[in-house]
Short mmCIF file of C-alpha atoms in Angstrom, two decimals:
data_model
loop_
_atom_site.label_atom_id
_atom_site.label_comp_id
_atom_site.label_asym_id
_atom_site.label_seq_id
_atom_site.Cartn_x
_atom_site.Cartn_y
_atom_site.Cartn_z
CA MET A 1 -13.57 8.44 -13.88
CA VAL A 2 -11.86 11.67 -14.98
CA LEU A 3 -8.45 10.15 -15.58
CA MET A 4 -9.57 6.58 -16.89
CA GLY A 5 -12.91 7.38 -18.76
CA THR A 6 -16.33 5.86 -18.14
CA GLU A 7 -15.84 3.01 -20.24
CA VAL A 8 -13.63 1.52 -17.20
CA VAL A 9 -15.16 3.35 -14.30
CA ASN A 10 -18.76 2.13 -14.37
CA LEU A 11 -20.60 -0.98 -12.71
CA ILE A 12 -19.82 -3.31 -15.39
CA GLY A 13 -16.38 -2.23 -15.64
CA ILE A 14 -15.48 -2.56 -11.72
CA ILE A 15 -17.42 -5.78 -11.40
CA TYR A 16 -15.27 -7.35 -14.08
CA GLY A 17 -11.89 -5.79 -12.79
CA ILE A 18 -12.97 -7.49 -9.50
CA LEU A 19 -13.69 -11.03 -11.21
CA THR A 20 -10.44 -11.10 -13.39
CA ILE A 21 -8.44 -9.03 -10.74
CA HIS A 22 -7.56 -6.32 -13.11
CA CYS A 23 -6.50 -3.50 -11.06
CA HIS A 24 -6.96 0.02 -12.70
CA VAL A 25 -4.90 1.80 -10.56
CA GLY A 26 -1.78 0.02 -10.90
CA ALA A 27 -0.15 0.04 -7.55
CA ASP A 28 -3.20 -2.27 -6.20
CA TRP A 29 -2.11 -5.31 -7.74
CA PHE A 30 -0.12 -5.65 -4.49
CA LEU A 31 -3.56 -6.46 -2.72
CA PRO A 32 -5.07 -9.15 -4.42
CA THR A 33 -1.33 -10.76 -4.60
CA LEU A 34 -0.78 -10.70 -0.75
CA PHE A 35 -4.85 -11.58 -0.14
CA PHE A 36 -4.33 -14.73 -2.04
CA ALA A 37 -0.77 -15.51 -0.93
CA GLU A 38 -1.67 -15.09 2.58
CA ILE A 39 -4.66 -17.34 2.59
CA MET A 40 -2.27 -20.04 0.68
CA PHE A 41 0.21 -19.97 3.56
CA TYR A 42 -2.50 -19.70 6.30
CA ALA A 43 -3.92 -23.12 4.85
CA SER A 44 -0.41 -24.64 4.31
CA ALA A 45 0.91 -23.50 7.92
CA LYS A 46 -1.75 -25.20 9.56
CA ASN A 47 -1.65 -28.66 8.02
CA PHE A 48 2.02 -29.35 7.21
CA LYS A 49 5.40 -29.08 9.49
CA GLU A 50 8.23 -26.74 8.44
CA LYS A 51 10.03 -28.78 6.15
CA ILE A 52 7.20 -29.42 3.97
CA LEU A 53 6.60 -25.82 4.03
CA PHE A 54 9.84 -24.76 2.93
CA THR A 55 9.51 -27.49 0.12
CA ILE A 56 6.14 -26.03 -1.28
CA GLY A 57 7.54 -22.69 -1.21
CA ILE A 58 10.48 -23.64 -3.18
CA PHE A 59 8.34 -25.27 -5.62
CA CYS A 60 6.20 -22.52 -5.98
CA MET A 61 8.54 -20.05 -6.90
CA ILE A 62 10.52 -22.21 -9.17
CA LEU A 63 7.29 -22.58 -10.74
CA ALA A 64 6.48 -19.17 -11.16
CA PHE A 65 9.92 -18.51 -12.51
CA ALA A 66 9.67 -21.27 -14.94
CA VAL A 67 6.26 -20.90 -16.40
CA PRO A 68 5.92 -18.08 -19.44
CA ASP A 69 3.08 -15.59 -19.08
CA PHE A 70 1.00 -16.99 -21.86
CA ASN A 71 -1.83 -15.14 -20.42
CA TYR A 72 -2.91 -12.57 -17.60
CA PHE A 73 -3.96 -15.22 -15.02
CA VAL A 74 -0.81 -17.10 -15.13
CA ALA A 75 1.04 -13.67 -14.53
CA VAL A 76 -1.08 -13.30 -11.48
CA LEU A 77 -0.70 -17.00 -10.07
CA GLY A 78 3.00 -16.17 -10.77
CA ARG A 79 2.92 -13.03 -8.37
CA ILE A 80 0.96 -14.83 -5.58
CA PHE A 81 3.28 -17.90 -5.90
CA ILE A 82 6.49 -15.84 -5.35
CA ALA A 83 4.57 -13.72 -2.62
CA TYR A 84 3.92 -17.22 -0.93
CA GLY A 85 7.27 -18.11 -1.10
CA TYR A 86 8.52 -15.09 0.44
CA ILE A 87 5.79 -15.15 3.29
CA THR A 88 6.80 -18.78 3.82
CA PHE A 89 10.98 -17.88 4.09
CA GLY A 90 9.77 -14.97 6.66
CA TYR A 91 7.86 -17.43 8.68
CA LEU A 92 10.63 -19.96 8.70
CA GLY A 93 13.33 -17.51 8.93
CA LYS A 94 11.97 -15.14 11.90
CA LYS A 95 14.92 -15.81 14.01
CA PHE A 96 16.83 -14.70 11.24
CA PHE A 97 14.90 -11.69 10.55
CA SER A 98 14.31 -10.46 13.97
CA ASN A 99 18.16 -10.31 14.61
CA LYS A 100 19.70 -6.97 15.37
CA SER A 101 23.05 -6.68 14.08
CA LYS A 102 24.60 -3.28 13.13
CA ILE A 103 27.51 -5.40 10.97
CA GLY A 104 24.88 -7.50 9.67
CA MET A 105 23.10 -4.64 8.22
CA VAL A 106 26.30 -2.85 6.65
CA LEU A 107 27.29 -6.37 4.85
CA SER A 108 23.61 -6.95 3.86
CA GLY A 109 23.25 -3.58 2.44
CA ALA A 110 26.47 -4.04 0.73
CA VAL A 111 26.00 -7.22 -0.94
CA LEU A 112 22.84 -5.88 -1.69
CA VAL A 113 24.01 -3.12 -3.86
CA VAL A 114 26.51 -5.21 -5.65
CA LEU A 115 23.91 -8.33 -6.42
CA SER A 116 21.21 -5.54 -7.85
CA TYR A 117 24.16 -4.04 -9.79
CA PHE A 118 24.56 -7.14 -11.62
CA ASN A 119 20.51 -8.66 -11.77
CA GLY A 120 19.28 -5.22 -12.77
CA VAL A 121 15.81 -3.61 -12.47
CA VAL A 122 13.40 -6.17 -11.25
CA ASP A 123 9.78 -5.81 -11.04
CA LEU A 124 7.34 -8.43 -9.41
CA SER A 125 3.98 -6.80 -10.88
CA ALA A 126 5.59 -7.10 -14.47
CA ARG A 127 7.46 -10.44 -13.49
CA ILE A 128 10.81 -9.23 -14.42
CA PHE A 129 13.17 -11.18 -12.37
CA HIS A 130 16.31 -11.80 -14.62
CA ASN A 131 18.56 -14.14 -12.56
CA PRO A 132 15.93 -15.91 -10.14
CA VAL A 133 18.60 -16.90 -7.77
CA LEU A 134 19.86 -13.28 -7.32
CA TYR A 135 16.57 -12.35 -7.22
CA CYS A 136 15.39 -14.22 -4.39
CA ILE A 137 18.72 -13.45 -2.49
CA THR A 138 18.19 -9.52 -2.77
CA GLY A 139 14.62 -10.22 -1.71
CA ILE A 140 16.15 -11.79 1.74
CA LEU A 141 19.00 -9.46 1.96
CA GLY A 142 16.73 -6.57 1.54
CA THR A 143 14.11 -7.57 3.68
CA TYR A 144 16.67 -8.08 6.81
CA MET A 145 18.49 -4.40 6.08
CA VAL A 146 15.09 -2.69 6.26
CA LEU A 147 14.05 -4.57 9.51
CA ASN A 148 17.70 -3.82 11.16
CA ILE A 149 17.24 -0.22 9.81
CA ALA A 150 13.72 -0.17 11.39
CA HIS A 151 14.94 -1.42 14.56
CA GLY A 152 16.83 1.60 14.99
CA ILE A 153 14.43 4.11 14.43
CA THR A 154 13.23 5.77 17.60
CA GLY A 155 11.93 8.99 18.72
CA PHE A 156 10.20 11.59 16.45
CA PHE A 157 10.66 9.65 13.18
CA LYS A 158 9.27 6.48 14.59
CA ARG A 159 6.22 8.59 15.47
CA VAL A 160 5.85 9.98 11.85
CA LEU A 161 6.31 6.22 10.25
CA ILE A 162 3.74 4.95 12.74
CA GLU A 163 1.23 7.52 11.32
CA ILE A 164 2.41 6.91 7.89
CA GLY A 165 1.78 3.16 8.02
CA LYS A 166 -1.73 4.15 9.56
CA GLU A 167 -2.69 5.56 5.92
CA SER A 168 -0.50 3.17 3.78
CA LEU A 169 -3.71 1.97 2.19
CA LEU A 170 -4.97 5.38 1.30
CA ILE A 171 -1.45 6.16 0.10
CA MET A 172 -0.90 3.00 -2.07
CA GLY A 173 -4.23 3.52 -3.74
CA THR A 174 -4.44 7.31 -4.54
CA HIS A 175 -0.85 8.09 -5.04
CA GLN A 176 -0.73 7.10 -8.90
CA HIS A 177 -3.42 9.63 -9.60
CA ILE A 178 -1.12 12.82 -9.30
CA MET A 179 1.31 10.92 -10.84
CA LEU A 180 -0.77 10.32 -14.13
CA ILE A 181 -1.10 14.04 -14.05
CA ALA A 182 2.04 15.31 -13.40
CA ASN A 183 3.93 12.80 -15.74
CA CYS A 184 1.62 14.59 -18.61
CA ILE A 185 2.49 17.96 -17.64
CA ILE A 186 6.68 17.61 -16.88
CA GLY A 187 7.40 14.59 -18.91
CA SER A 188 9.13 11.42 -18.75
CA LYS A 189 9.10 9.85 -14.98
CA TYR A 190 12.67 8.28 -16.00
CA CYS A 191 14.24 11.81 -15.88
CA LEU A 192 15.74 12.64 -12.38
CA GLN A 193 14.05 16.16 -12.17
CA ALA A 194 10.92 14.75 -12.96
CA GLN A 195 11.08 12.30 -10.31
CA ALA A 196 12.29 14.98 -7.51
CA ILE A 197 8.80 17.03 -8.82
CA LEU A 198 6.82 13.96 -8.48
CA ILE A 199 8.03 12.87 -4.87
CA VAL A 200 7.26 16.67 -3.53
CA LEU A 201 3.85 16.57 -5.68
CA VAL A 202 2.67 13.05 -4.31
CA PHE A 203 3.95 13.99 -0.78
CA ILE A 204 1.67 17.17 -0.74
CA TYR A 205 -1.22 15.48 -2.47
CA GLU A 206 -1.15 12.69 0.15
CA THR A 207 -1.08 15.23 3.05
CA LEU A 208 -4.16 16.95 1.93
CA LEU A 209 -5.72 13.66 1.45
CA ILE A 210 -4.82 12.23 5.16
CA ILE A 211 -5.62 15.39 6.55
CA LEU A 212 -9.13 15.58 5.11
CA LYS A 213 -9.70 11.95 5.93
CA ARG A 214 -9.04 12.40 9.55
CA CYS A 215 -11.05 15.69 9.55
CA ASN A 216 -13.90 13.57 8.62
CA PHE A 217 -14.53 15.60 5.35
CA TRP A 218 -15.84 13.07 2.97
CA SER A 219 -18.34 12.24 5.87
CA ALA A 220 -19.58 16.03 6.40
CA PHE A 221 -19.67 16.44 2.85
CA ALA A 222 -21.80 13.48 2.27
CA GLU A 223 -24.18 14.78 5.29
CA TYR A 224 -24.41 18.17 3.13
CA ARG A 225 -25.28 16.34 0.07
CA ASN A 226 -27.91 14.37 1.51
CA LYS A 227 -29.38 17.41 3.03
CA ILE A 228 -29.28 19.35 -0.70
CA ILE A 229 -30.95 16.11 -1.83
CA ARG A 230 -33.67 15.98 0.75
#
């Protein structure tokens, strides 16, 4: 409410945002996108064979690339269709993605860098794809590379990532709060120095939130508040 004002963060604004899938915290666009894409995948995977699934996935992605964003709901559907396509490809290619290969990891990383350079900056949230073929290929290669890297993480770093993963929803829903404030103070977020400062501030902010959450700070605060009210 402090950041967005009472015109948005009120009961009517919250209900309107839910019904129209408007996420006032920018990063939260990912949640309804994944939610509806997974429902679509679950329904289709139960009723269709793999060849039909692949065809549906291709069709959904082509449709998302081809139809212009003439209103907000079309853009939302485009995100969902592309997410559905990637989920389908991941399901059908699970043997490929689960394969451990250092050579494959290096090659996929190298090709990914080259193709990303030619295709430019992409953004599923803003539906910026440039070349759709390169967009799909880089998405698949990037997934393969990241999963290969993940297979090799062990020991302390593995435990750290596991703990971070447990709090990923909290991090995703709150990291932009500190970014909004920091950008107003230190200037452009596209500046390298600003990015470095943002990373440090977000890390400190999220660490404090996670500590408070795990210490049941909010439950204790609510109990204290209720005692005062009574």
